[in-house]
Structures are given as structure tokens and as C-alpha cells.
PDB file of C-alpha atoms and ligand atoms in Angstrom:
ATOM      1  CA  UNK A 586      -5.329 -12.469 -23.831  1.00 98.00           C
ATOM      2  CA  UNK A 587      -7.891 -10.721 -21.951  1.00 98.00           C
ATOM      3  CA  UNK A 588      -7.896  -6.922 -21.346  1.00 98.00           C
ATOM      4  CA  UNK A 589      -9.939  -5.146 -18.768  1.00 98.00           C
ATOM      5  CA  UNK A 590      -9.631  -1.587 -17.898  1.00 97.00           C
ATOM      6  CA  UNK A 591     -12.155  -1.566 -15.342  1.00 96.00           C
ATOM      7  CA  UNK A 592     -13.036  -3.284 -11.951  1.00 96.00           C
ATOM      8  CA  UNK A 593     -16.684  -4.414 -13.374  1.00 96.00           C
ATOM      9  CA  UNK A 594     -14.270  -5.639 -16.886  1.00 97.00           C
ATOM     10  CA  UNK A 595     -12.153  -7.790 -14.447  1.00 98.00           C
ATOM     11  CA  UNK A 596     -14.694  -9.313 -12.517  1.00 98.00           C
ATOM     12  CA  UNK A 597     -16.488 -10.497 -15.866  1.00 98.00           C
ATOM     13  CA  UNK A 598     -13.688 -12.065 -17.303  1.00 98.00           C
ATOM     14  CA  UNK A 599     -12.465 -13.912 -13.683  1.00 98.00           C
ATOM     15  CA  UNK A 600     -15.883 -15.485 -13.464  1.00 97.00           C
ATOM     16  CA  UNK A 601     -15.754 -19.201 -14.155  1.00 91.00           C
ATOM     17  CA  UNK A 602     -11.917 -19.378 -12.817  1.00 97.00           C
ATOM     18  CA  UNK A 603     -11.728 -20.575  -9.645  1.00 95.00           C
ATOM     19  CA  UNK A 604      -7.597 -20.161  -8.932  1.00 97.00           C
ATOM     20  CA  UNK A 605      -6.378 -16.874  -9.688  1.00 98.00           C
ATOM     21  CA  UNK A 606      -2.515 -16.055  -9.773  1.00 98.00           C
ATOM     22  CA  UNK A 607      -1.448 -12.690  -9.798  1.00 99.00           C
ATOM     23  CA  UNK A 608       1.588 -10.342 -11.179  1.00 98.00           C
ATOM     24  CA  UNK A 609       1.048  -6.495  -9.691  1.00 98.00           C
ATOM     25  CA  UNK A 610       3.535  -4.232 -12.070  1.00 98.00           C
ATOM     26  CA  UNK A 611       3.535  -1.105 -12.862  1.00 98.00           C
ATOM     27  CA  UNK A 612       3.903  -1.378 -16.363  1.00 98.00           C
ATOM     28  CA  UNK A 613       7.162  -0.778 -17.967  1.00 97.00           C
ATOM     29  CA  UNK A 614       7.698  -4.821 -18.377  1.00 97.00           C
ATOM     30  CA  UNK A 615      10.948  -6.105 -18.923  1.00 97.00           C
ATOM     31  CA  UNK A 616      12.165  -9.950 -18.495  1.00 97.00           C
ATOM     32  CA  UNK A 617      11.997  -9.534 -14.407  1.00 97.00           C
ATOM     33  CA  UNK A 618       8.108  -8.868 -14.902  1.00 98.00           C
ATOM     34  CA  UNK A 619       8.149 -11.913 -17.197  1.00 98.00           C
ATOM     35  CA  UNK A 620      10.055 -13.901 -15.348  1.00 98.00           C
ATOM     36  CA  UNK A 621       7.087 -13.663 -12.333  1.00 98.00           C
ATOM     37  CA  UNK A 622       4.263 -14.102 -15.245  1.00 98.00           C
ATOM     38  CA  UNK A 623       5.717 -17.205 -16.115  1.00 98.00           C
ATOM     39  CA  UNK A 624       6.952 -18.434 -11.937  1.00 98.00           C
ATOM     40  CA  UNK A 625       2.875 -17.301 -11.541  1.00 98.00           C
ATOM     41  CA  UNK A 626       1.401 -19.672 -14.760  1.00 98.00           C
ATOM     42  CA  UNK A 627       1.219 -22.843 -13.697  1.00 98.00           C
ATOM     43  CA  UNK A 628       0.499 -21.824 -10.170  1.00 98.00           C
ATOM     44  CA  UNK A 629      -3.669 -21.274 -10.977  1.00 98.00           C
ATOM     45  CA  UNK A 630      -6.021 -21.814 -14.090  1.00 97.00           C
ATOM     46  CA  UNK A 631      -5.775 -18.386 -14.739  1.00 98.00           C
ATOM     47  CA  UNK A 632      -3.310 -15.603 -14.428  1.00 98.00           C
ATOM     48  CA  UNK A 633      -3.811 -12.003 -13.605  1.00 98.00           C
ATOM     49  CA  UNK A 634      -1.184  -8.898 -14.612  1.00 98.00           C
ATOM     50  CA  UNK A 635      -2.007  -5.643 -13.248  1.00 98.00           C
ATOM     51  CA  UNK A 636      -0.293  -2.949 -15.137  1.00 98.00           C
ATOM     52  CA  UNK A 637      -0.540   0.636 -12.912  1.00 98.00           C
ATOM     53  CA  UNK A 638       1.399   3.484 -12.276  1.00 98.00           C
ATOM     54  CA  UNK A 639       0.335   4.389  -8.394  1.00 97.00           C
ATOM     55  CA  UNK A 640       0.475   7.317  -7.378  1.00 96.00           C
ATOM     56  CA  UNK A 641      -0.261   6.437  -3.881  1.00 96.00           C
ATOM     57  CA  UNK A 642       3.808   5.433  -3.627  1.00 97.00           C
ATOM     58  CA  UNK A 643       5.274   8.377  -5.591  1.00 97.00           C
ATOM     59  CA  UNK A 644       6.764  11.512  -3.453  1.00 96.00           C
ATOM     60  CA  UNK A 645       5.522  14.603  -4.594  1.00 95.00           C
ATOM     61  CA  UNK A 646       9.302  15.597  -6.239  1.00 94.00           C
ATOM     62  CA  UNK A 647       9.774  11.596  -7.770  1.00 94.00           C
ATOM     63  CA  UNK A 648       8.853  10.469 -11.457  1.00 93.00           C
ATOM     64  CA  UNK A 649       5.288   9.721 -10.951  1.00 96.00           C
ATOM     65  CA  UNK A 650       4.975  11.884 -14.375  1.00 95.00           C
ATOM     66  CA  UNK A 651       7.653  10.777 -16.664  1.00 94.00           C
ATOM     67  CA  UNK A 652       7.289   6.982 -15.118  1.00 94.00           C
ATOM     68  CA  UNK A 653       7.485   5.281 -18.733  1.00 94.00           C
ATOM     69  CA  UNK A 654       3.822   3.882 -20.110  1.00 96.00           C
ATOM     70  CA  UNK A 655       4.674   1.548 -22.611  1.00 97.00           C
ATOM     71  CA  UNK A 656       1.305  -0.201 -22.719  1.00 98.00           C
ATOM     72  CA  UNK A 657       1.778  -1.936 -26.548  1.00 98.00           C
ATOM     73  CA  UNK A 658       4.460  -3.435 -25.728  1.00 98.00           C
ATOM     74  CA  UNK A 659       4.093  -4.841 -22.348  1.00 98.00           C
ATOM     75  CA  UNK A 660       0.570  -6.025 -23.730  1.00 98.00           C
ATOM     76  CA  UNK A 661       3.030  -8.100 -26.844  1.00 98.00           C
ATOM     77  CA  UNK A 662       5.362  -9.254 -23.987  1.00 98.00           C
ATOM     78  CA  UNK A 663       2.751 -10.501 -21.591  1.00 98.00           C
ATOM     79  CA  UNK A 664       0.833 -12.181 -23.694  1.00 98.00           C
ATOM     80  CA  UNK A 665       3.842 -13.979 -25.243  1.00 98.00           C
ATOM     81  CA  UNK A 666       4.638 -14.530 -21.244  1.00 98.00           C
ATOM     82  CA  UNK A 667       1.026 -16.463 -20.781  1.00 98.00           C
ATOM     83  CA  UNK A 668      -0.426 -14.218 -19.139  1.00 98.00           C
ATOM     84  CA  UNK A 669      -4.423 -14.232 -19.379  1.00 98.00           C
ATOM     85  CA  UNK A 670      -5.906 -11.406 -18.329  1.00 98.00           C
ATOM     86  CA  UNK A 671      -4.020  -7.273 -17.846  1.00 98.00           C
ATOM     87  CA  UNK A 672      -6.560  -5.384 -15.524  1.00 98.00           C
ATOM     88  CA  UNK A 673      -5.078  -1.890 -16.300  1.00 98.00           C
ATOM     89  CA  UNK A 674      -7.395   0.162 -14.496  1.00 98.00           C
ATOM     90  CA  UNK A 675      -7.169   4.199 -15.068  1.00 95.00           C
ATOM     91  CA  UNK A 676      -7.126   6.672 -12.036  1.00 95.00           C
ATOM     92  CA  UNK A 677     -10.163   7.243 -12.038  1.00 94.00           C
ATOM     93  CA  UNK A 678     -11.446   3.078 -12.189  1.00 93.00           C
ATOM     94  CA  UNK A 679      -9.316   1.967  -9.360  1.00 96.00           C
ATOM     95  CA  UNK A 680      -9.883   5.469  -7.274  1.00 93.00           C
ATOM     96  CA  UNK A 681     -13.275   6.903  -8.470  1.00 89.00           C
ATOM     97  CA  UNK A 682     -13.429   8.511  -5.206  1.00 92.00           C
ATOM     98  CA  UNK A 683     -10.014   9.906  -3.209  1.00 92.00           C
ATOM     99  CA  UNK A 684      -8.794   6.283  -1.388  1.00 94.00           C
ATOM    100  CA  UNK A 685      -9.033   7.696   2.071  1.00 95.00           C
ATOM    101  CA  UNK A 686      -8.911   4.406   3.908  1.00 96.00           C
ATOM    102  CA  UNK A 687      -5.193   3.290   3.619  1.00 97.00           C
ATOM    103  CA  UNK A 688      -3.193   0.475   4.858  1.00 98.00           C
ATOM    104  CA  UNK A 689      -0.036   1.821   6.998  1.00 98.00           C
ATOM    105  CA  UNK A 690       2.026  -0.870   7.446  1.00 98.00           C
ATOM    106  CA  UNK A 691       3.815  -0.591  11.269  1.00 98.00           C
ATOM    107  CA  UNK A 692       7.060   1.799  11.530  1.00 97.00           C
ATOM    108  CA  UNK A 693       9.366  -1.163  12.075  1.00 96.00           C
ATOM    109  CA  UNK A 694       9.096  -2.333   9.105  1.00 97.00           C
ATOM    110  CA  UNK A 695       8.022   0.742   6.963  1.00 98.00           C
ATOM    111  CA  UNK A 696       9.658   3.515   8.406  1.00 98.00           C
ATOM    112  CA  UNK A 697      14.288   2.424   7.668  1.00 98.00           C
ATOM    113  CA  UNK A 698      15.427   1.634   4.562  1.00 98.00           C
ATOM    114  CA  UNK A 699      13.218   2.222   1.718  1.00 98.00           C
ATOM    115  CA  UNK A 700      10.493   3.577   3.901  1.00 98.00           C
ATOM    116  CA  UNK A 701      13.388   6.384   5.426  1.00 98.00           C
ATOM    117  CA  UNK A 702      14.239   7.934   2.057  1.00 98.00           C
ATOM    118  CA  UNK A 703      10.902   7.649   0.412  1.00 97.00           C
ATOM    119  CA  UNK A 704       8.272   8.323   3.401  1.00 97.00           C
ATOM    120  CA  UNK A 705       4.966   7.195   2.673  1.00 97.00           C
ATOM    121  CA  UNK A 706       6.015   4.777  -0.482  1.00 98.00           C
ATOM    122  CA  UNK A 707       4.506   1.549   2.116  1.00 98.00           C
ATOM    123  CA  UNK A 708       1.677   3.440   2.760  1.00 98.00           C
ATOM    124  CA  UNK A 709       1.128   3.384  -1.254  1.00 98.00           C
ATOM    125  CA  UNK A 710       2.519   0.186  -2.109  1.00 98.00           C
ATOM    126  CA  UNK A 711      -0.219  -1.420   0.896  1.00 98.00           C
ATOM    127  CA  UNK A 712      -2.957   0.152  -0.021  1.00 98.00           C
ATOM    128  CA  UNK A 713      -2.948  -0.343  -3.568  1.00 98.00           C
ATOM    129  CA  UNK A 714      -1.525  -4.138  -3.497  1.00 98.00           C
ATOM    130  CA  UNK A 715      -4.204  -4.204  -0.789  1.00 98.00           C
ATOM    131  CA  UNK A 716      -7.103  -2.916  -3.166  1.00 98.00           C
ATOM    132  CA  UNK A 717      -5.747  -5.281  -6.191  1.00 98.00           C
ATOM    133  CA  UNK A 718      -5.681  -8.135  -3.715  1.00 98.00           C
ATOM    134  CA  UNK A 719      -9.742  -6.821  -3.415  1.00 98.00           C
ATOM    135  CA  UNK A 720     -10.432  -6.921  -6.874  1.00 98.00           C
ATOM    136  CA  UNK A 721      -8.385 -10.064  -8.241  1.00 98.00           C
ATOM    137  CA  UNK A 722      -8.754 -12.459  -5.495  1.00 98.00           C
ATOM    138  CA  UNK A 723      -5.707 -14.452  -6.106  1.00 98.00           C
ATOM    139  CA  UNK A 724      -5.051 -17.234  -4.141  1.00 98.00           C
ATOM    140  CA  UNK A 725      -1.147 -16.759  -5.200  1.00 98.00           C
ATOM    141  CA  UNK A 726       0.641 -13.299  -5.741  1.00 99.00           C
ATOM    142  CA  UNK A 727       3.947 -13.621  -7.016  1.00 98.00           C
ATOM    143  CA  UNK A 728       6.380 -10.681  -6.088  1.00 98.00           C
ATOM    144  CA  UNK A 729      10.213  -9.883  -7.160  1.00 98.00           C
ATOM    145  CA  UNK A 730      13.005 -10.374  -4.589  1.00 98.00           C
ATOM    146  CA  UNK A 731      14.643  -7.375  -6.086  1.00 98.00           C
ATOM    147  CA  UNK A 732      11.961  -5.548  -3.423  1.00 98.00           C
ATOM    148  CA  UNK A 733      13.130  -6.899  -0.944  1.00 98.00           C
ATOM    149  CA  UNK A 734      11.865  -4.511   1.895  1.00 98.00           C
ATOM    150  CA  UNK A 735       8.281  -4.761  -0.392  1.00 98.00           C
ATOM    151  CA  UNK A 736       8.547  -8.226  -0.223  1.00 98.00           C
ATOM    152  CA  UNK A 737       8.718  -8.507   3.352  1.00 98.00           C
ATOM    153  CA  UNK A 738       5.597  -6.051   4.326  1.00 98.00           C
ATOM    154  CA  UNK A 739       3.567  -7.782   1.424  1.00 98.00           C
ATOM    155  CA  UNK A 740       4.214 -11.314   3.396  1.00 98.00           C
ATOM    156  CA  UNK A 741       2.927  -9.208   6.783  1.00 98.00           C
ATOM    157  CA  UNK A 742       0.012  -7.136   5.732  1.00 98.00           C
ATOM    158  CA  UNK A 743      -1.087 -10.835   4.094  1.00 98.00           C
ATOM    159  CA  UNK A 744      -0.293 -12.815   7.717  1.00 98.00           C
ATOM    160  CA  UNK A 745      -2.075  -9.537   9.651  1.00 98.00           C
ATOM    161  CA  UNK A 746      -4.999  -9.407   7.557  1.00 98.00           C
ATOM    162  CA  UNK A 747      -5.244 -13.426   7.846  1.00 98.00           C
ATOM    163  CA  UNK A 748      -5.673 -12.779   3.970  1.00 98.00           C
ATOM    164  CA  UNK A 749      -6.066 -16.006   1.938  1.00 98.00           C
ATOM    165  CA  UNK A 750      -3.397 -15.677  -0.366  1.00 98.00           C
ATOM    166  CA  UNK A 751       0.223 -17.423  -0.473  1.00 98.00           C
ATOM    167  CA  UNK A 752       2.918 -14.602  -1.397  1.00 98.00           C
ATOM    168  CA  UNK A 753       5.976 -16.135  -3.724  1.00 98.00           C
ATOM    169  CA  UNK A 754       8.871 -14.738  -3.997  1.00 98.00           C
ATOM    170  CA  UNK A 755      10.929 -14.672  -7.237  1.00 98.00           C
ATOM    171  CA  UNK A 756      14.644 -14.384  -7.899  1.00 97.00           C
ATOM    172  CA  UNK A 757      16.044 -10.849  -9.148  1.00 98.00           C
ATOM    173  CA  UNK A 758      16.617 -11.118 -12.559  1.00 98.00           C
ATOM    174  CA  UNK A 759      20.145  -9.507 -13.946  1.00 98.00           C
ATOM    175  CA  UNK A 760      21.802  -8.482 -16.993  1.00 98.00           C
ATOM    176  CA  UNK A 761      24.681 -10.428 -17.996  1.00 98.00           C
ATOM    177  CA  UNK A 762      27.108  -7.872 -16.025  1.00 97.00           C
ATOM    178  CA  UNK A 763      25.073  -7.906 -13.066  1.00 97.00           C
ATOM    179  CA  UNK A 764      22.840  -5.337 -12.973  1.00 98.00           C
ATOM    180  CA  UNK A 765      19.443  -6.246 -11.456  1.00 98.00           C
ATOM    181  CA  UNK A 766      16.745  -5.466 -14.418  1.00 98.00           C
ATOM    182  CA  UNK A 767      15.087  -2.748 -13.039  1.00 97.00           C
ATOM    183  CA  UNK A 768      12.570  -0.378 -15.392  1.00 94.00           C
ATOM    184  CA  UNK A 769      14.087   2.996 -14.257  1.00 94.00           C
ATOM    185  CA  UNK A 770      17.311   1.447 -15.817  1.00 97.00           C
ATOM    186  CA  UNK A 771      15.866   2.789 -19.092  1.00 95.00           C
ATOM    187  CA  UNK A 772      16.952   6.485 -17.606  1.00 96.00           C
ATOM    188  CA  UNK A 773      20.274   5.727 -17.506  1.00 98.00           C
ATOM    189  CA  UNK A 774      23.075   7.139 -20.632  1.00 98.00           C
ATOM    190  CA  UNK A 775      25.268   4.477 -21.890  1.00 98.00           C
ATOM    191  CA  UNK A 776      27.829   5.828 -19.483  1.00 98.00           C
ATOM    192  CA  UNK A 777      25.615   5.730 -16.236  1.00 98.00           C
ATOM    193  CA  UNK A 778      24.443   1.925 -17.823  1.00 98.00           C
ATOM    194  CA  UNK A 779      28.288   0.786 -17.626  1.00 98.00           C
ATOM    195  CA  UNK A 780      28.887   2.284 -14.161  1.00 98.00           C
ATOM    196  CA  UNK A 781      25.520   0.538 -12.690  1.00 98.00           C
ATOM    197  CA  UNK A 782      27.122  -2.538 -12.146  1.00 98.00           C
ATOM    198  CA  UNK A 783      29.085  -1.280  -9.495  1.00 98.00           C
ATOM    199  CA  UNK A 784      26.261  -1.470  -6.669  1.00 98.00           C
ATOM    200  CA  UNK A 785      26.133  -5.187  -7.513  1.00 98.00           C
ATOM    201  CA  UNK A 786      29.157  -5.124  -7.163  1.00 98.00           C
ATOM    202  CA  UNK A 787      29.621  -3.166  -4.041  1.00 98.00           C
ATOM    203  CA  UNK A 788      26.766  -5.602  -2.633  1.00 98.00           C
ATOM    204  CA  UNK A 789      28.750  -8.953  -3.766  1.00 98.00           C
ATOM    205  CA  UNK A 790      31.710  -7.426  -1.896  1.00 98.00           C
ATOM    206  CA  UNK A 791      29.803  -6.914   1.709  1.00 98.00           C
ATOM    207  CA  UNK A 792      28.276 -10.342   0.949  1.00 98.00           C
ATOM    208  CA  UNK A 793      31.393 -11.938   0.621  1.00 98.00           C
ATOM    209  CA  UNK A 794      32.836 -10.338   3.939  1.00 98.00           C
ATOM    210  CA  UNK A 795      30.045 -11.552   5.216  1.00 98.00           C
ATOM    211  CA  UNK A 796      30.651 -14.915   4.177  1.00 98.00           C
ATOM    212  CA  UNK A 797      34.396 -14.682   5.815  1.00 98.00           C
ATOM    213  CA  UNK A 798      32.962 -13.608   9.056  1.00 97.00           C
ATOM    214  CA  UNK A 799      33.329  -9.956   8.912  1.00 97.00           C
ATOM    215  CA  UNK A 800      30.701  -9.047  11.763  1.00 97.00           C
ATOM    216  CA  UNK A 801      31.711  -5.264  12.359  1.00 98.00           C
ATOM    217  CA  UNK A 802      28.935  -4.233   9.737  1.00 98.00           C
ATOM    218  CA  UNK A 803      29.138  -0.897  10.527  1.00 98.00           C
ATOM    219  CA  UNK A 804      32.710  -1.098   8.877  1.00 97.00           C
ATOM    220  CA  UNK A 805      31.540  -2.888   5.782  1.00 97.00           C
ATOM    221  CA  UNK A 806      28.715  -0.114   5.685  1.00 98.00           C
ATOM    222  CA  UNK A 807      30.763   2.679   5.992  1.00 98.00           C
ATOM    223  CA  UNK A 808      33.450   1.148   3.464  1.00 97.00           C
ATOM    224  CA  UNK A 809      30.970   0.402   0.778  1.00 98.00           C
ATOM    225  CA  UNK A 810      29.473   4.157   1.121  1.00 98.00           C
ATOM    226  CA  UNK A 811      32.740   5.615   0.546  1.00 98.00           C
ATOM    227  CA  UNK A 812      33.349   3.435  -2.321  1.00 97.00           C
ATOM    228  CA  UNK A 813      30.957   4.488  -4.554  1.00 98.00           C
ATOM    229  CA  UNK A 814      30.688   7.459  -3.498  1.00 98.00           C
ATOM    230  CA  UNK A 815      34.174   8.299  -4.407  1.00 98.00           C
ATOM    231  CA  UNK A 816      32.742   6.508  -8.125  1.00 98.00           C
ATOM    232  CA  UNK A 817      30.347  10.452  -8.019  1.00 98.00           C
ATOM    233  CA  UNK A 818      27.602   7.797  -6.666  1.00 98.00           C
ATOM    234  CA  UNK A 819      25.206   9.211  -3.794  1.00 98.00           C
ATOM    235  CA  UNK A 820      24.086   6.444  -1.495  1.00 98.00           C
ATOM    236  CA  UNK A 821      21.005   6.264   0.163  1.00 98.00           C
ATOM    237  CA  UNK A 822      22.163   2.568   2.531  1.00 98.00           C
ATOM    238  CA  UNK A 823      24.112  -0.437   2.024  1.00 98.00           C
ATOM    239  CA  UNK A 824      23.494  -2.099   4.804  1.00 98.00           C
ATOM    240  CA  UNK A 825      23.441  -6.012   6.447  1.00 98.00           C
ATOM    241  CA  UNK A 826      19.928  -7.054   7.774  1.00 98.00           C
ATOM    242  CA  UNK A 827      18.592 -10.046   8.906  1.00 98.00           C
ATOM    243  CA  UNK A 828      16.479 -11.811   6.540  1.00 98.00           C
ATOM    244  CA  UNK A 829      13.389 -12.026   8.206  1.00 96.00           C
ATOM    245  CA  UNK A 830      12.887  -8.496   9.743  1.00 97.00           C
ATOM    246  CA  UNK A 831      15.507  -6.294   7.970  1.00 98.00           C
ATOM    247  CA  UNK A 832      16.404  -5.461  11.174  1.00 98.00           C
ATOM    248  CA  UNK A 833      20.474  -5.284  12.969  1.00 98.00           C
ATOM    249  CA  UNK A 834      22.256  -8.796  12.341  1.00 98.00           C
ATOM    250  CA  UNK A 835      21.894 -11.424  15.484  1.00 98.00           C
ATOM    251  CA  UNK A 836      24.372 -14.190  15.608  1.00 96.00           C
ATOM    252  CA  UNK A 837      22.854 -17.161  13.834  1.00 96.00           C
ATOM    253  CA  UNK A 838      19.891 -15.137  11.744  1.00 98.00           C
ATOM    254  CA  UNK A 839      20.661 -15.496   7.130  1.00 98.00           C
ATOM    255  CA  UNK A 840      21.668 -12.268   6.480  1.00 98.00           C
ATOM    256  CA  UNK A 841      20.894 -10.102   3.289  1.00 98.00           C
ATOM    257  CA  UNK A 842      23.155  -6.809   1.815  1.00 98.00           C
ATOM    258  CA  UNK A 843      20.635  -4.535   0.712  1.00 98.00           C
ATOM    259  CA  UNK A 844      21.282  -1.170  -0.838  1.00 98.00           C
ATOM    260  CA  UNK A 845      19.976   2.212  -2.700  1.00 98.00           C
ATOM    261  CA  UNK A 846      22.130   4.712  -4.454  1.00 98.00           C
ATOM    262  CA  UNK A 847      21.703   7.667  -6.523  1.00 98.00           C
ATOM    263  CA  UNK A 848      23.517   7.240  -9.956  1.00 98.00           C
ATOM    264  CA  UNK A 849      23.413  10.852 -11.782  1.00 97.00           C
ATOM    265  CA  UNK A 850      19.493  11.409 -11.606  1.00 95.00           C
ATOM    266  CA  UNK A 851      18.381   7.699 -11.666  1.00 96.00           C
ATOM    267  CA  UNK A 852      18.376   6.122  -8.005  1.00 97.00           C
ATOM    268  CA  UNK A 853      18.708   2.571  -7.823  1.00 98.00           C
ATOM    269  CA  UNK A 854      17.994  -0.211  -5.467  1.00 98.00           C
ATOM    270  CA  UNK A 855      19.273  -4.114  -4.918  1.00 98.00           C
ATOM    271  CA  UNK A 856      20.095  -6.835  -2.857  1.00 98.00           C
ATOM    272  CA  UNK A 857      21.829  -9.930  -2.261  1.00 98.00           C
ATOM    273  CA  UNK A 858      21.121 -13.032   0.485  1.00 98.00           C
ATOM    274  CA  UNK A 859      24.489 -13.496   2.170  1.00 97.00           C
TER     275      UNK A 859
HETATM  276  O1  LIG B1438       6.574  -3.446  -7.280  1.00 90.29           O
HETATM  277  C1  LIG B1438       5.768  -2.715  -7.736  1.00 90.29           C
HETATM  278  O2  LIG B1438       6.346  -2.930  -8.774  1.00 90.29           O
HETATM  279  C2  LIG B1438       5.079  -1.552  -7.332  1.00 90.29           C
HETATM  280  O3  LIG B1438       5.054  -1.613  -6.138  1.00 90.29           O
HETATM  281  C3  LIG B1438       3.938  -2.426  -7.157  1.00 90.29           C
HETATM  282  C4  LIG B1438       3.485  -4.166  -6.436  1.00 90.29           C
HETATM  283  C5  LIG B1438       2.833  -3.103  -8.803  1.00 90.29           C
HETATM  284  C6  LIG B1438       2.162  -1.825  -5.994  1.00 90.29           C
HETATM  285  O4  LIG B1438       2.322  -0.433  -7.091  1.00 90.29           O
END
């Protein structure tokens, strides 16, 4: 497996390959990331994974400084998963001068749900993903469904900018008890880790109610928020939306239940297609 710490090194390693598949990550890799790499592998003649903790998508009070940097174990895992090139630029390499050009996704996609609770988050995500796309020039990129809104916005960005990149969605990987795998699960104490599955259970209950014919979504959401709050969580949202654009449900539209909630100081997100 080759390693590139600069755009020049990356382009040198990529020379001679025609089809590039790409998995963007912020490192601290778990089985969910490795599943993306394994999915990307047969789609091209070279598979690139990036490891870059992107300051632009963190609010000042968030965990940019403490986000786990686990370079050695990340490389071991990526190599075992079949990754060919790791692109791990430093901030100086990726942003040698301040990134004053930014990708601004439309408010109707990016200011709700995650974007409402993390203002500017999707500007940061779109800007770095656009820049990584420019560096890697993939013909296919694999994103996890766990970040459902991110996946939707990246799809729209690729469409709007007519980028010749196929976006492939990968199913969420879960622990045996159903907790969605996430780098931030590592912040949970043993006791919190046991409790953490309640977020996915709440989404399962919402999805089951919708499948059973419930259409009072406001009532469902209020019940789910109250149930998690009663267990000591601080929910940001639990909601049922259309899969296509995450707007309010309309008759016949495929739906998804999405949630974000804080357990002590750890903010977890999850979703479940109905
Ligand atoms: O999903 C993530 O880990 C990040 O948002 C991404 C896509 C790597 C951009 O920094």
C-alpha cells in the first residue's frame, strides 16, 4: 500500500491508473470504514482512501482537537482491506493557503437536521469532499448511509457540478446489539456503551409504527424524543422524512427515520430506512 502526504505525491502514485475508486474518511477506522473500502475495491483498478480530519466541518466547541488520530492502526486496517493508496495530507498540504473558495450547499438541504444543530457543517464537508475529488479524480466514491444527510448532499453536489463521479451508498455497519458503528462510539464509557443502543431502538420503534400505518409523525417524533429524554439522553431530533430529500413525508414516498442525540458528552447519529 502506498502512502501520499501531499497532492504531488498522490498524483505521482496515481499516474498510470485510469479508474480510481475512493473512500473519504477522517481516520480512527472501524469495520464500517473497511466495508466501504472492500466495496470500492472491485470498482476500479486502484482504490484510494483518504485520512484527513477536516477542521472546516467542526464548530469551535466541537471535538476537532481531541478527534482520535490513530495513524498506525488505520494503515494496518486499510492495507488488510485492500486499499492501494492512502492519501493523508497535513492541513498544510491540503490547505496551503486559507480555503477561501467554499462549496455552499442550498439551505433547504443543508440547514435542517445535522446542519441545524451543526451550522456550517455541510459547507465544510462539501468543500473538503470537492477538494479531495479534485485531487483524486475518482470515477466512483463510496459513502456510508450512516451519514444519510451527508450522502444526499454529496449526491446533489456531484449532480449540480456535473462531476463525472458515481456515488455508491454503503449500508450502515452495526455492532451485535444494533449500535451503528462510529468513531465517536470510542468516547462512550462501558455503561454508556450499553445504553447507546437505545438510539437505534428508538428509530426501530418509529420505523415499525410507520410500517404499521401510523401517519401522525409529529406524535411519533414527540414520543421518541420523550422516551430518550426520560433515559437521560439529550435528543437533538428524532424524525421521519422522505428518503429522497429529507423533507416531510408525503403519501407513497419512501421514508427514513433519523435521529441525533447526546448521551452524556457524546453525540450519536443513526437512521433507518422504513
Ligand atoms: O464522513 C466523514 O467521515 C467526513 O464527513 C468526510 C466525508 C470524510 C469529510 O471529511
